[in-house]
mmCIF file of the C-alpha atoms, coordinates in Angstrom:
data_MODEL
# 
_entry.id   MODEL 
# 
loop_
_atom_site.group_PDB 
_atom_site.id 
_atom_site.type_symbol 
_atom_site.label_atom_id 
_atom_site.label_alt_id 
_atom_site.label_comp_id 
_atom_site.label_asym_id 
_atom_site.label_entity_id 
_atom_site.label_seq_id 
_atom_site.pdbx_PDB_ins_code 
_atom_site.Cartn_x 
_atom_site.Cartn_y 
_atom_site.Cartn_z 
_atom_site.occupancy 
_atom_site.B_iso_or_equiv 
_atom_site.pdbx_formal_charge 
_atom_site.auth_seq_id 
_atom_site.auth_comp_id 
_atom_site.auth_asym_id 
_atom_site.auth_atom_id 
_atom_site.pdbx_PDB_model_num 
ATOM 1   C CA . GLU A 1 1   ? -2.859  14.504  -34.473 1.00 0.00 ? 1   GLU A CA 1 
ATOM 2   C CA . THR A 1 2   ? -0.880  11.503  -33.344 1.00 0.00 ? 2   THR A CA 1 
ATOM 3   C CA . TYR A 1 3   ? -0.343  9.775   -36.725 1.00 0.00 ? 3   TYR A CA 1 
ATOM 4   C CA . ARG A 1 4   ? -0.140  10.644  -40.430 1.00 0.00 ? 4   ARG A CA 1 
ATOM 5   C CA . ASN A 1 5   ? 0.289   8.091   -43.189 1.00 0.00 ? 5   ASN A CA 1 
ATOM 6   C CA . THR A 1 6   ? 3.400   9.647   -44.689 1.00 0.00 ? 6   THR A CA 1 
ATOM 7   C CA . ARG A 1 7   ? 4.393   6.315   -46.172 1.00 0.00 ? 7   ARG A CA 1 
ATOM 8   C CA . ASP A 1 8   ? 1.645   6.450   -48.818 1.00 0.00 ? 8   ASP A CA 1 
ATOM 9   C CA . PHE A 1 9   ? 1.271   10.250  -49.058 1.00 0.00 ? 9   PHE A CA 1 
ATOM 10  C CA . ALA A 1 10  ? 4.286   12.514  -48.903 1.00 0.00 ? 10  ALA A CA 1 
ATOM 11  C CA . THR A 1 11  ? 2.579   15.906  -48.611 1.00 0.00 ? 11  THR A CA 1 
ATOM 12  C CA . TRP A 1 12  ? 0.232   16.910  -45.786 1.00 0.00 ? 12  TRP A CA 1 
ATOM 13  C CA . ASN A 1 13  ? -1.263  20.348  -45.133 1.00 0.00 ? 13  ASN A CA 1 
ATOM 14  C CA . ALA A 1 14  ? -3.968  21.737  -42.873 1.00 0.00 ? 14  ALA A CA 1 
ATOM 15  C CA . VAL A 1 15  ? -7.189  23.154  -44.339 1.00 0.00 ? 15  VAL A CA 1 
ATOM 16  C CA . ARG A 1 16  ? -7.625  26.751  -43.237 1.00 0.00 ? 16  ARG A CA 1 
ATOM 17  C CA . GLY A 1 17  ? -10.790 28.754  -42.720 1.00 0.00 ? 17  GLY A CA 1 
ATOM 18  C CA . LEU A 1 18  ? -13.043 25.991  -41.422 1.00 0.00 ? 18  LEU A CA 1 
ATOM 19  C CA . GLY A 1 19  ? -15.794 26.754  -38.940 1.00 0.00 ? 19  GLY A CA 1 
ATOM 20  C CA . ALA A 1 20  ? -15.943 25.922  -35.261 1.00 0.00 ? 20  ALA A CA 1 
ATOM 21  C CA . GLY A 1 21  ? -15.848 22.219  -34.508 1.00 0.00 ? 21  GLY A CA 1 
ATOM 22  C CA . ALA A 1 22  ? -14.215 21.315  -37.846 1.00 0.00 ? 22  ALA A CA 1 
ATOM 23  C CA . TYR A 1 23  ? -10.693 20.119  -38.583 1.00 0.00 ? 23  TYR A CA 1 
ATOM 24  C CA . GLY A 1 24  ? -9.364  19.535  -42.108 1.00 0.00 ? 24  GLY A CA 1 
ATOM 25  C CA . LEU A 1 25  ? -6.330  18.004  -43.800 1.00 0.00 ? 25  LEU A CA 1 
ATOM 26  C CA . ILE A 1 26  ? -5.067  17.848  -47.389 1.00 0.00 ? 26  ILE A CA 1 
ATOM 27  C CA . PHE A 1 27  ? -2.834  14.938  -48.351 1.00 0.00 ? 27  PHE A CA 1 
ATOM 28  C CA . ARG A 1 28  ? -1.386  14.470  -51.835 1.00 0.00 ? 28  ARG A CA 1 
ATOM 29  C CA . ASN A 1 29  ? 1.558   13.087  -53.789 1.00 0.00 ? 29  ASN A CA 1 
ATOM 30  C CA . GLY A 1 30  ? 0.765   9.465   -53.151 1.00 0.00 ? 30  GLY A CA 1 
ATOM 31  C CA . ALA A 1 31  ? -1.770  6.680   -53.434 1.00 0.00 ? 31  ALA A CA 1 
ATOM 32  C CA . ALA A 1 32  ? -3.338  4.018   -51.217 1.00 0.00 ? 32  ALA A CA 1 
ATOM 33  C CA . ALA A 1 33  ? -5.584  1.066   -51.990 1.00 0.00 ? 33  ALA A CA 1 
ATOM 34  C CA . GLY A 1 34  ? -7.467  -1.313  -49.730 1.00 0.00 ? 34  GLY A CA 1 
ATOM 35  C CA . TYR A 1 35  ? -10.328 -1.492  -47.266 1.00 0.00 ? 35  TYR A CA 1 
ATOM 36  C CA . LYS A 1 36  ? -8.395  -0.797  -44.057 1.00 0.00 ? 36  LYS A CA 1 
ATOM 37  C CA . VAL A 1 37  ? -5.685  1.779   -44.704 1.00 0.00 ? 37  VAL A CA 1 
ATOM 38  C CA . LEU A 1 38  ? -5.018  4.001   -41.696 1.00 0.00 ? 38  LEU A CA 1 
ATOM 39  C CA . MET A 1 39  ? -4.576  7.541   -42.993 1.00 0.00 ? 39  MET A CA 1 
ATOM 40  C CA . VAL A 1 40  ? -4.557  9.770   -39.928 1.00 0.00 ? 40  VAL A CA 1 
ATOM 41  C CA . THR A 1 41  ? -5.293  9.682   -36.212 1.00 0.00 ? 41  THR A CA 1 
ATOM 42  C CA . VAL A 1 42  ? -6.868  12.809  -34.728 1.00 0.00 ? 42  VAL A CA 1 
ATOM 43  C CA . GLU A 1 43  ? -7.521  13.291  -31.029 1.00 0.00 ? 43  GLU A CA 1 
ATOM 44  C CA . LEU A 1 44  ? -10.553 15.424  -30.172 1.00 0.00 ? 44  LEU A CA 1 
ATOM 45  C CA . GLY A 1 45  ? -11.240 17.294  -26.968 1.00 0.00 ? 45  GLY A CA 1 
ATOM 46  C CA . CYS A 1 46  ? -14.931 17.801  -26.306 1.00 0.00 ? 46  CYS A CA 1 
ATOM 47  C CA . ALA A 1 47  ? -17.045 19.172  -23.508 1.00 0.00 ? 47  ALA A CA 1 
ATOM 48  C CA . ALA A 1 48  ? -19.312 16.789  -21.616 1.00 0.00 ? 48  ALA A CA 1 
ATOM 49  C CA . GLY A 1 49  ? -22.420 15.877  -23.574 1.00 0.00 ? 49  GLY A CA 1 
ATOM 50  C CA . ILE A 1 50  ? -23.447 14.102  -26.781 1.00 0.00 ? 50  ILE A CA 1 
ATOM 51  C CA . HIS A 1 51  ? -21.424 14.841  -29.914 1.00 0.00 ? 51  HIS A CA 1 
ATOM 52  C CA . ARG A 1 52  ? -21.751 13.587  -33.480 1.00 0.00 ? 52  ARG A CA 1 
ATOM 53  C CA . ILE A 1 53  ? -18.521 13.122  -35.398 1.00 0.00 ? 53  ILE A CA 1 
ATOM 54  C CA . GLY A 1 54  ? -18.227 12.538  -39.133 1.00 0.00 ? 54  GLY A CA 1 
ATOM 55  C CA . VAL A 1 55  ? -15.707 12.724  -41.975 1.00 0.00 ? 55  VAL A CA 1 
ATOM 56  C CA . GLU A 1 56  ? -16.421 15.001  -44.947 1.00 0.00 ? 56  GLU A CA 1 
ATOM 57  C CA . THR A 1 57  ? -14.695 14.368  -48.274 1.00 0.00 ? 57  THR A CA 1 
ATOM 58  C CA . ILE A 1 58  ? -14.121 17.709  -50.011 1.00 0.00 ? 58  ILE A CA 1 
ATOM 59  C CA . SER A 1 59  ? -12.343 16.386  -53.092 1.00 0.00 ? 59  SER A CA 1 
ATOM 60  C CA . TYR A 1 60  ? -10.382 13.348  -54.209 1.00 0.00 ? 60  TYR A CA 1 
ATOM 61  C CA . ALA A 1 61  ? -8.659  11.823  -57.212 1.00 0.00 ? 61  ALA A CA 1 
ATOM 62  C CA . ASP A 1 62  ? -8.238  8.125   -57.985 1.00 0.00 ? 62  ASP A CA 1 
ATOM 63  C CA . MET A 1 63  ? -5.330  6.271   -59.523 1.00 0.00 ? 63  MET A CA 1 
ATOM 64  C CA . ASN A 1 64  ? -6.815  6.750   -62.995 1.00 0.00 ? 64  ASN A CA 1 
ATOM 65  C CA . GLY A 1 65  ? -6.617  10.508  -62.677 1.00 0.00 ? 65  GLY A CA 1 
ATOM 66  C CA . LEU A 1 66  ? -10.365 10.983  -62.245 1.00 0.00 ? 66  LEU A CA 1 
ATOM 67  C CA . SER A 1 67  ? -11.301 13.576  -59.637 1.00 0.00 ? 67  SER A CA 1 
ATOM 68  C CA . GLU A 1 68  ? -14.482 14.541  -57.835 1.00 0.00 ? 68  GLU A CA 1 
ATOM 69  C CA . ASN A 1 69  ? -15.548 17.306  -55.470 1.00 0.00 ? 69  ASN A CA 1 
ATOM 70  C CA . PRO A 1 70  ? -18.389 15.700  -53.498 1.00 0.00 ? 70  PRO A CA 1 
ATOM 71  C CA . ASN A 1 71  ? -18.206 17.977  -50.428 1.00 0.00 ? 71  ASN A CA 1 
ATOM 72  C CA . SER A 1 72  ? -20.187 15.310  -48.628 1.00 0.00 ? 72  SER A CA 1 
ATOM 73  C CA . GLU A 1 73  ? -20.025 13.183  -45.508 1.00 0.00 ? 73  GLU A CA 1 
ATOM 74  C CA . PHE A 1 74  ? -20.081 9.609   -46.716 1.00 0.00 ? 74  PHE A CA 1 
ATOM 75  C CA . SER A 1 75  ? -21.567 6.925   -44.485 1.00 0.00 ? 75  SER A CA 1 
ATOM 76  C CA . THR A 1 76  ? -18.843 4.888   -42.850 1.00 0.00 ? 76  THR A CA 1 
ATOM 77  C CA . SER A 1 77  ? -18.609 2.200   -40.214 1.00 0.00 ? 77  SER A CA 1 
ATOM 78  C CA . VAL A 1 78  ? -18.297 3.577   -36.697 1.00 0.00 ? 78  VAL A CA 1 
ATOM 79  C CA . GLY A 1 79  ? -16.826 0.327   -35.422 1.00 0.00 ? 79  GLY A CA 1 
ATOM 80  C CA . ARG A 1 80  ? -19.663 -0.744  -33.151 1.00 0.00 ? 80  ARG A CA 1 
ATOM 81  C CA . ASP A 1 81  ? -21.458 -3.244  -35.425 1.00 0.00 ? 81  ASP A CA 1 
ATOM 82  C CA . ASP A 1 82  ? -24.361 -0.845  -35.835 1.00 0.00 ? 82  ASP A CA 1 
ATOM 83  C CA . GLY A 1 83  ? -24.204 -0.307  -39.563 1.00 0.00 ? 83  GLY A CA 1 
ATOM 84  C CA . TYR A 1 84  ? -22.891 2.611   -41.594 1.00 0.00 ? 84  TYR A CA 1 
ATOM 85  C CA . LEU A 1 85  ? -23.588 6.159   -40.466 1.00 0.00 ? 85  LEU A CA 1 
ATOM 86  C CA . GLN A 1 86  ? -22.633 9.613   -41.617 1.00 0.00 ? 86  GLN A CA 1 
ATOM 87  C CA . ARG A 1 87  ? -21.888 10.648  -38.053 1.00 0.00 ? 87  ARG A CA 1 
ATOM 88  C CA . ALA A 1 88  ? -21.004 8.587   -35.021 1.00 0.00 ? 88  ALA A CA 1 
ATOM 89  C CA . LYS A 1 89  ? -22.692 9.562   -31.783 1.00 0.00 ? 89  LYS A CA 1 
ATOM 90  C CA . VAL A 1 90  ? -20.225 9.990   -28.915 1.00 0.00 ? 90  VAL A CA 1 
ATOM 91  C CA . LEU A 1 91  ? -21.183 10.549  -25.290 1.00 0.00 ? 91  LEU A CA 1 
ATOM 92  C CA . VAL A 1 92  ? -18.606 12.455  -23.268 1.00 0.00 ? 92  VAL A CA 1 
ATOM 93  C CA . LYS A 1 93  ? -19.123 12.072  -19.521 1.00 0.00 ? 93  LYS A CA 1 
ATOM 94  C CA . HIS A 1 94  ? -17.810 14.108  -16.644 1.00 0.00 ? 94  HIS A CA 1 
ATOM 95  C CA . THR A 1 95  ? -14.900 12.372  -14.952 1.00 0.00 ? 95  THR A CA 1 
ATOM 96  C CA . THR A 1 96  ? -15.567 11.139  -11.443 1.00 0.00 ? 96  THR A CA 1 
ATOM 97  C CA . ASP A 1 97  ? -12.277 10.447  -9.683  1.00 0.00 ? 97  ASP A CA 1 
ATOM 98  C CA . HIS A 1 98  ? -13.589 7.863   -7.229  1.00 0.00 ? 98  HIS A CA 1 
ATOM 99  C CA . THR A 1 99  ? -16.562 5.732   -8.291  1.00 0.00 ? 99  THR A CA 1 
ATOM 100 C CA . HIS A 1 100 ? -15.880 2.338   -6.703  1.00 0.00 ? 100 HIS A CA 1 
ATOM 101 C CA . GLY A 1 101 ? -13.522 1.240   -3.974  1.00 0.00 ? 101 GLY A CA 1 
ATOM 102 C CA . PHE A 1 102 ? -12.074 -1.811  -2.236  1.00 0.00 ? 102 PHE A CA 1 
ATOM 103 C CA . ALA A 1 103 ? -10.904 -1.486  1.377   1.00 0.00 ? 103 ALA A CA 1 
ATOM 104 C CA . TYR A 1 104 ? -8.290  -3.651  3.079   1.00 0.00 ? 104 TYR A CA 1 
ATOM 105 C CA . PRO A 1 105 ? -5.862  -3.403  6.040   1.00 0.00 ? 105 PRO A CA 1 
ATOM 106 C CA . ALA A 1 106 ? -2.694  -1.543  5.062   1.00 0.00 ? 106 ALA A CA 1 
ATOM 107 C CA . ASP A 1 107 ? -0.384  -4.091  6.704   1.00 0.00 ? 107 ASP A CA 1 
ATOM 108 C CA . GLY A 1 108 ? -2.399  -7.071  5.550   1.00 0.00 ? 108 GLY A CA 1 
ATOM 109 C CA . ARG A 1 109 ? -3.397  -8.090  9.081   1.00 0.00 ? 109 ARG A CA 1 
ATOM 110 C CA . ALA A 1 110 ? -7.067  -8.628  9.767   1.00 0.00 ? 110 ALA A CA 1 
ATOM 111 C CA . TYR A 1 111 ? -6.587  -8.872  13.551  1.00 0.00 ? 111 TYR A CA 1 
ATOM 112 C CA . LEU A 1 112 ? -6.190  -6.206  16.231  1.00 0.00 ? 112 LEU A CA 1 
ATOM 113 C CA . ASN A 1 113 ? -5.230  -6.829  19.835  1.00 0.00 ? 113 ASN A CA 1 
ATOM 114 C CA . ASN A 1 114 ? -7.407  -4.909  22.286  1.00 0.00 ? 114 ASN A CA 1 
ATOM 115 C CA . PHE A 1 115 ? -5.508  -4.294  25.540  1.00 0.00 ? 115 PHE A CA 1 
ATOM 116 C CA . LYS A 1 116 ? -8.039  -1.933  27.119  1.00 0.00 ? 116 LYS A CA 1 
ATOM 117 C CA . LEU A 1 117 ? -8.224  -4.204  30.175  1.00 0.00 ? 117 LEU A CA 1 
ATOM 118 C CA . LEU A 1 118 ? -4.554  -3.425  30.750  1.00 0.00 ? 118 LEU A CA 1 
ATOM 119 C CA . GLY A 1 119 ? -5.091  0.330   30.568  1.00 0.00 ? 119 GLY A CA 1 
ATOM 120 C CA . LYS A 1 120 ? -3.887  0.649   27.007  1.00 0.00 ? 120 LYS A CA 1 
ATOM 121 C CA . PRO A 1 121 ? -5.622  3.003   24.536  1.00 0.00 ? 121 PRO A CA 1 
ATOM 122 C CA . ALA A 1 122 ? -8.059  1.662   21.987  1.00 0.00 ? 122 ALA A CA 1 
ATOM 123 C CA . PRO A 1 123 ? -6.289  -0.021  19.063  1.00 0.00 ? 123 PRO A CA 1 
ATOM 124 C CA . ARG A 1 124 ? -5.833  1.715   15.730  1.00 0.00 ? 124 ARG A CA 1 
ATOM 125 C CA . ALA A 1 125 ? -5.840  0.304   12.239  1.00 0.00 ? 125 ALA A CA 1 
ATOM 126 C CA . THR A 1 126 ? -4.613  1.822   8.985   1.00 0.00 ? 126 THR A CA 1 
ATOM 127 C CA . VAL A 1 127 ? -6.984  0.954   6.168   1.00 0.00 ? 127 VAL A CA 1 
ATOM 128 C CA . ARG A 1 128 ? -6.411  1.487   2.467   1.00 0.00 ? 128 ARG A CA 1 
ATOM 129 C CA . LEU A 1 129 ? -9.127  2.137   -0.061  1.00 0.00 ? 129 LEU A CA 1 
ATOM 130 C CA . ASP A 1 130 ? -8.212  1.447   -3.661  1.00 0.00 ? 130 ASP A CA 1 
ATOM 131 C CA . THR A 1 131 ? -10.515 3.452   -5.926  1.00 0.00 ? 131 THR A CA 1 
ATOM 132 C CA . ILE A 1 132 ? -11.148 3.538   -9.638  1.00 0.00 ? 132 ILE A CA 1 
ATOM 133 C CA . SER A 1 133 ? -12.461 6.319   -11.837 1.00 0.00 ? 133 SER A CA 1 
ATOM 134 C CA . ASN A 1 134 ? -15.003 6.244   -14.637 1.00 0.00 ? 134 ASN A CA 1 
ATOM 135 C CA . SER A 1 135 ? -12.282 7.604   -16.924 1.00 0.00 ? 135 SER A CA 1 
ATOM 136 C CA . PRO A 1 136 ? -10.201 5.086   -18.920 1.00 0.00 ? 136 PRO A CA 1 
ATOM 137 C CA . ASP A 1 137 ? -7.236  7.466   -18.627 1.00 0.00 ? 137 ASP A CA 1 
ATOM 138 C CA . VAL A 1 138 ? -7.105  7.409   -14.816 1.00 0.00 ? 138 VAL A CA 1 
ATOM 139 C CA . GLY A 1 139 ? -5.478  4.455   -13.109 1.00 0.00 ? 139 GLY A CA 1 
ATOM 140 C CA . ARG A 1 140 ? -6.109  2.886   -9.729  1.00 0.00 ? 140 ARG A CA 1 
ATOM 141 C CA . ARG A 1 141 ? -5.604  5.192   -6.754  1.00 0.00 ? 141 ARG A CA 1 
ATOM 142 C CA . VAL A 1 142 ? -4.580  4.145   -3.274  1.00 0.00 ? 142 VAL A CA 1 
ATOM 143 C CA . ASN A 1 143 ? -5.984  6.130   -0.354  1.00 0.00 ? 143 ASN A CA 1 
ATOM 144 C CA . ALA A 1 144 ? -4.989  5.458   3.263   1.00 0.00 ? 144 ALA A CA 1 
ATOM 145 C CA . GLU A 1 145 ? -6.666  6.460   6.492   1.00 0.00 ? 145 GLU A CA 1 
ATOM 146 C CA . SER A 1 146 ? -5.870  5.676   10.125  1.00 0.00 ? 146 SER A CA 1 
ATOM 147 C CA . LEU A 1 147 ? -8.999  4.647   11.981  1.00 0.00 ? 147 LEU A CA 1 
ATOM 148 C CA . SER A 1 148 ? -9.505  4.121   15.734  1.00 0.00 ? 148 SER A CA 1 
ATOM 149 C CA . LEU A 1 149 ? -11.894 1.713   17.350  1.00 0.00 ? 149 LEU A CA 1 
ATOM 150 C CA . THR A 1 150 ? -14.218 3.534   19.717  1.00 0.00 ? 150 THR A CA 1 
ATOM 151 C CA . SER A 1 151 ? -13.855 3.046   23.459  1.00 0.00 ? 151 SER A CA 1 
ATOM 152 C CA . SER A 1 152 ? -17.145 1.169   23.502  1.00 0.00 ? 152 SER A CA 1 
ATOM 153 C CA . VAL A 1 153 ? -15.662 -1.680  21.491  1.00 0.00 ? 153 VAL A CA 1 
ATOM 154 C CA . ILE A 1 154 ? -14.738 -4.257  24.112  1.00 0.00 ? 154 ILE A CA 1 
ATOM 155 C CA . ASP A 1 155 ? -16.178 -7.424  22.609  1.00 0.00 ? 155 ASP A CA 1 
ATOM 156 C CA . ASP A 1 156 ? -14.206 -9.789  20.503  1.00 0.00 ? 156 ASP A CA 1 
ATOM 157 C CA . GLY A 1 157 ? -15.240 -10.484 16.955  1.00 0.00 ? 157 GLY A CA 1 
ATOM 158 C CA . LEU A 1 158 ? -15.536 -8.768  13.618  1.00 0.00 ? 158 LEU A CA 1 
ATOM 159 C CA . THR A 1 159 ? -15.680 -4.980  13.794  1.00 0.00 ? 159 THR A CA 1 
ATOM 160 C CA . PRO A 1 160 ? -16.574 -3.023  10.624  1.00 0.00 ? 160 PRO A CA 1 
ATOM 161 C CA . LEU A 1 161 ? -14.470 0.013   9.788   1.00 0.00 ? 161 LEU A CA 1 
ATOM 162 C CA . ALA A 1 162 ? -15.863 2.388   7.149   1.00 0.00 ? 162 ALA A CA 1 
ATOM 163 C CA . ILE A 1 163 ? -13.608 4.344   4.814   1.00 0.00 ? 163 ILE A CA 1 
ATOM 164 C CA . ARG A 1 164 ? -14.693 6.804   2.140   1.00 0.00 ? 164 ARG A CA 1 
ATOM 165 C CA . CYS A 1 165 ? -13.016 8.813   -0.591  1.00 0.00 ? 165 CYS A CA 1 
ATOM 166 C CA . GLY A 1 166 ? -15.182 10.925  -2.873  1.00 0.00 ? 166 GLY A CA 1 
ATOM 167 C CA . ASN A 1 167 ? -18.130 8.853   -4.048  1.00 0.00 ? 167 ASN A CA 1 
ATOM 168 C CA . ALA A 1 168 ? -16.422 5.541   -3.239  1.00 0.00 ? 168 ALA A CA 1 
ATOM 169 C CA . SER A 1 169 ? -16.751 3.809   0.102   1.00 0.00 ? 169 SER A CA 1 
ATOM 170 C CA . ASP A 1 170 ? -16.291 0.354   1.543   1.00 0.00 ? 170 ASP A CA 1 
ATOM 171 C CA . LEU A 1 171 ? -16.205 -1.573  4.802   1.00 0.00 ? 171 LEU A CA 1 
ATOM 172 C CA . VAL A 1 172 ? -13.286 -3.611  6.049   1.00 0.00 ? 172 VAL A CA 1 
ATOM 173 C CA . PHE A 1 173 ? -13.902 -6.064  8.871   1.00 0.00 ? 173 PHE A CA 1 
ATOM 174 C CA . ILE A 1 174 ? -11.205 -6.277  11.546  1.00 0.00 ? 174 ILE A CA 1 
ATOM 175 C CA . ASN A 1 175 ? -11.197 -9.185  13.998  1.00 0.00 ? 175 ASN A CA 1 
ATOM 176 C CA . VAL A 1 176 ? -10.697 -7.721  17.475  1.00 0.00 ? 176 VAL A CA 1 
ATOM 177 C CA . ARG A 1 177 ? -9.087  -9.986  20.056  1.00 0.00 ? 177 ARG A CA 1 
ATOM 178 C CA . SER A 1 178 ? -8.974  -9.322  23.813  1.00 0.00 ? 178 SER A CA 1 
ATOM 179 C CA . PRO A 1 179 ? -6.925  -11.307 26.368  1.00 0.00 ? 179 PRO A CA 1 
ATOM 180 C CA . MET A 1 180 ? -8.705  -14.353 27.709  1.00 0.00 ? 180 MET A CA 1 
ATOM 181 C CA . ALA A 1 181 ? -6.378  -14.779 30.701  1.00 0.00 ? 181 ALA A CA 1 
ATOM 182 C CA . ILE A 1 182 ? -4.049  -12.340 32.454  1.00 0.00 ? 182 ILE A CA 1 
ATOM 183 C CA . THR A 1 183 ? -1.235  -13.516 34.718  1.00 0.00 ? 183 THR A CA 1 
ATOM 184 C CA . LEU A 1 184 ? 1.227   -11.382 36.680  1.00 0.00 ? 184 LEU A CA 1 
ATOM 185 C CA . ALA A 1 185 ? 4.338   -13.336 37.706  1.00 0.00 ? 185 ALA A CA 1 
ATOM 186 C CA . ALA A 1 186 ? 7.650   -12.472 39.367  1.00 0.00 ? 186 ALA A CA 1 
ATOM 187 C CA . ASP A 1 187 ? 10.948  -14.078 38.503  1.00 0.00 ? 187 ASP A CA 1 
ATOM 188 C CA . ASP A 1 188 ? 11.865  -14.309 42.201  1.00 0.00 ? 188 ASP A CA 1 
ATOM 189 C CA . MET A 1 189 ? 9.195   -14.612 44.831  1.00 0.00 ? 189 MET A CA 1 
ATOM 190 C CA . VAL A 1 190 ? 11.581  -14.112 47.786  1.00 0.00 ? 190 VAL A CA 1 
ATOM 191 C CA . LEU A 1 191 ? 13.787  -11.043 47.993  1.00 0.00 ? 191 LEU A CA 1 
ATOM 192 C CA . SER A 1 192 ? 16.595  -10.848 50.531  1.00 0.00 ? 192 SER A CA 1 
ATOM 193 C CA . ALA A 1 193 ? 18.101  -7.763  52.081  1.00 0.00 ? 193 ALA A CA 1 
ATOM 194 C CA . VAL A 1 194 ? 21.368  -6.540  50.668  1.00 0.00 ? 194 VAL A CA 1 
ATOM 195 C CA . GLY A 1 195 ? 23.642  -5.378  53.504  1.00 0.00 ? 195 GLY A CA 1 
ATOM 196 C CA . CYS A 1 196 ? 22.407  -4.096  56.821  1.00 0.00 ? 196 CYS A CA 1 
ATOM 197 C CA . ALA A 1 197 ? 21.663  -0.474  56.046  1.00 0.00 ? 197 ALA A CA 1 
ATOM 198 C CA . ASN A 1 198 ? 19.034  1.585   54.235  1.00 0.00 ? 198 ASN A CA 1 
ATOM 199 C CA . GLY A 1 199 ? 16.670  -1.357  53.754  1.00 0.00 ? 199 GLY A CA 1 
ATOM 200 C CA . THR A 1 200 ? 18.102  -2.270  50.364  1.00 0.00 ? 200 THR A CA 1 
ATOM 201 C CA . TYR A 1 201 ? 16.797  -5.497  48.885  1.00 0.00 ? 201 TYR A CA 1 
ATOM 202 C CA . GLN A 1 202 ? 17.375  -7.587  45.839  1.00 0.00 ? 202 GLN A CA 1 
ATOM 203 C CA . SER A 1 203 ? 15.367  -6.704  42.720  1.00 0.00 ? 203 SER A CA 1 
ATOM 204 C CA . THR A 1 204 ? 13.267  -8.857  40.469  1.00 0.00 ? 204 THR A CA 1 
ATOM 205 C CA . GLU A 1 205 ? 11.311  -8.540  37.258  1.00 0.00 ? 205 GLU A CA 1 
ATOM 206 C CA . LEU A 1 206 ? 7.574   -8.751  36.925  1.00 0.00 ? 206 LEU A CA 1 
ATOM 207 C CA . ARG A 1 207 ? 6.117   -10.390 33.847  1.00 0.00 ? 207 ARG A CA 1 
ATOM 208 C CA . LEU A 1 208 ? 2.598   -9.730  32.619  1.00 0.00 ? 208 LEU A CA 1 
ATOM 209 C CA . LEU A 1 209 ? 1.376   -12.654 30.563  1.00 0.00 ? 209 LEU A CA 1 
ATOM 210 C CA . VAL A 1 210 ? -1.758  -12.508 28.471  1.00 0.00 ? 210 VAL A CA 1 
ATOM 211 C CA . ASP A 1 211 ? -3.391  -15.309 26.544  1.00 0.00 ? 211 ASP A CA 1 
ATOM 212 C CA . GLY A 1 212 ? -6.062  -14.894 23.940  1.00 0.00 ? 212 GLY A CA 1 
# 
C-alpha cells in the first residue's frame, strides 16, 4: 500500500485468511460521500501474463446505519472508457532493457580526419547509443562504444558505424575526410656550418602541411 484515506476513516486493519492472489482491508470509524473519493492505493506485483483484477465488497454500512453483506464484486469503471466491468484485464509483459536506440558521436563531431596517407593508424570514433526500455519504470540508458574504421576505408564521404546493445541497434554516419594536398616545408632552406670541426650545421624545423 502507498496510500490510505485516514482523513475520512480513522481505523484500518488487514483482512486475514484470504486465499492466494487476494488482499483485503477493513476500514471503519468514518464516512465518505461522493463519486471520486480515493480510499486506498495498492501496488500489485504480478508475473508476466494476463491478469484480471477486481474489488470485492464483503460488507458495508451507509450513513443511515443500514448495512449489507453482499460478498460480491461490483462492476466498476476500469478507467479506459470501455464500460463497467467486474474485473479489469491487465497484461504484464516481460521487461526488455533495450528495445529502441539512437546513436550519435560521443563528442558531437560528425567528422573524422583520416591520416593513413601519412602513416597514421585508422581513425577511431566513440559512439553513444541511447536506449529505452519497454518498462515505464526504466529511464533512458546511455551506452558508449569505441569503434575503429577498417583499414580499407580510404575514401572520403559518409561511413556508417553500427552500434548495438541488447535488442537495440542503430547506425551513425561519420564523414571521413582525407588530406587533399600535402606539403613538406622547411623554415630555412640553407644551413651553414657551425665552426670548423665535426661537421656541425645549423638546425631547422620541418613543417608538414595538409589541406582537406
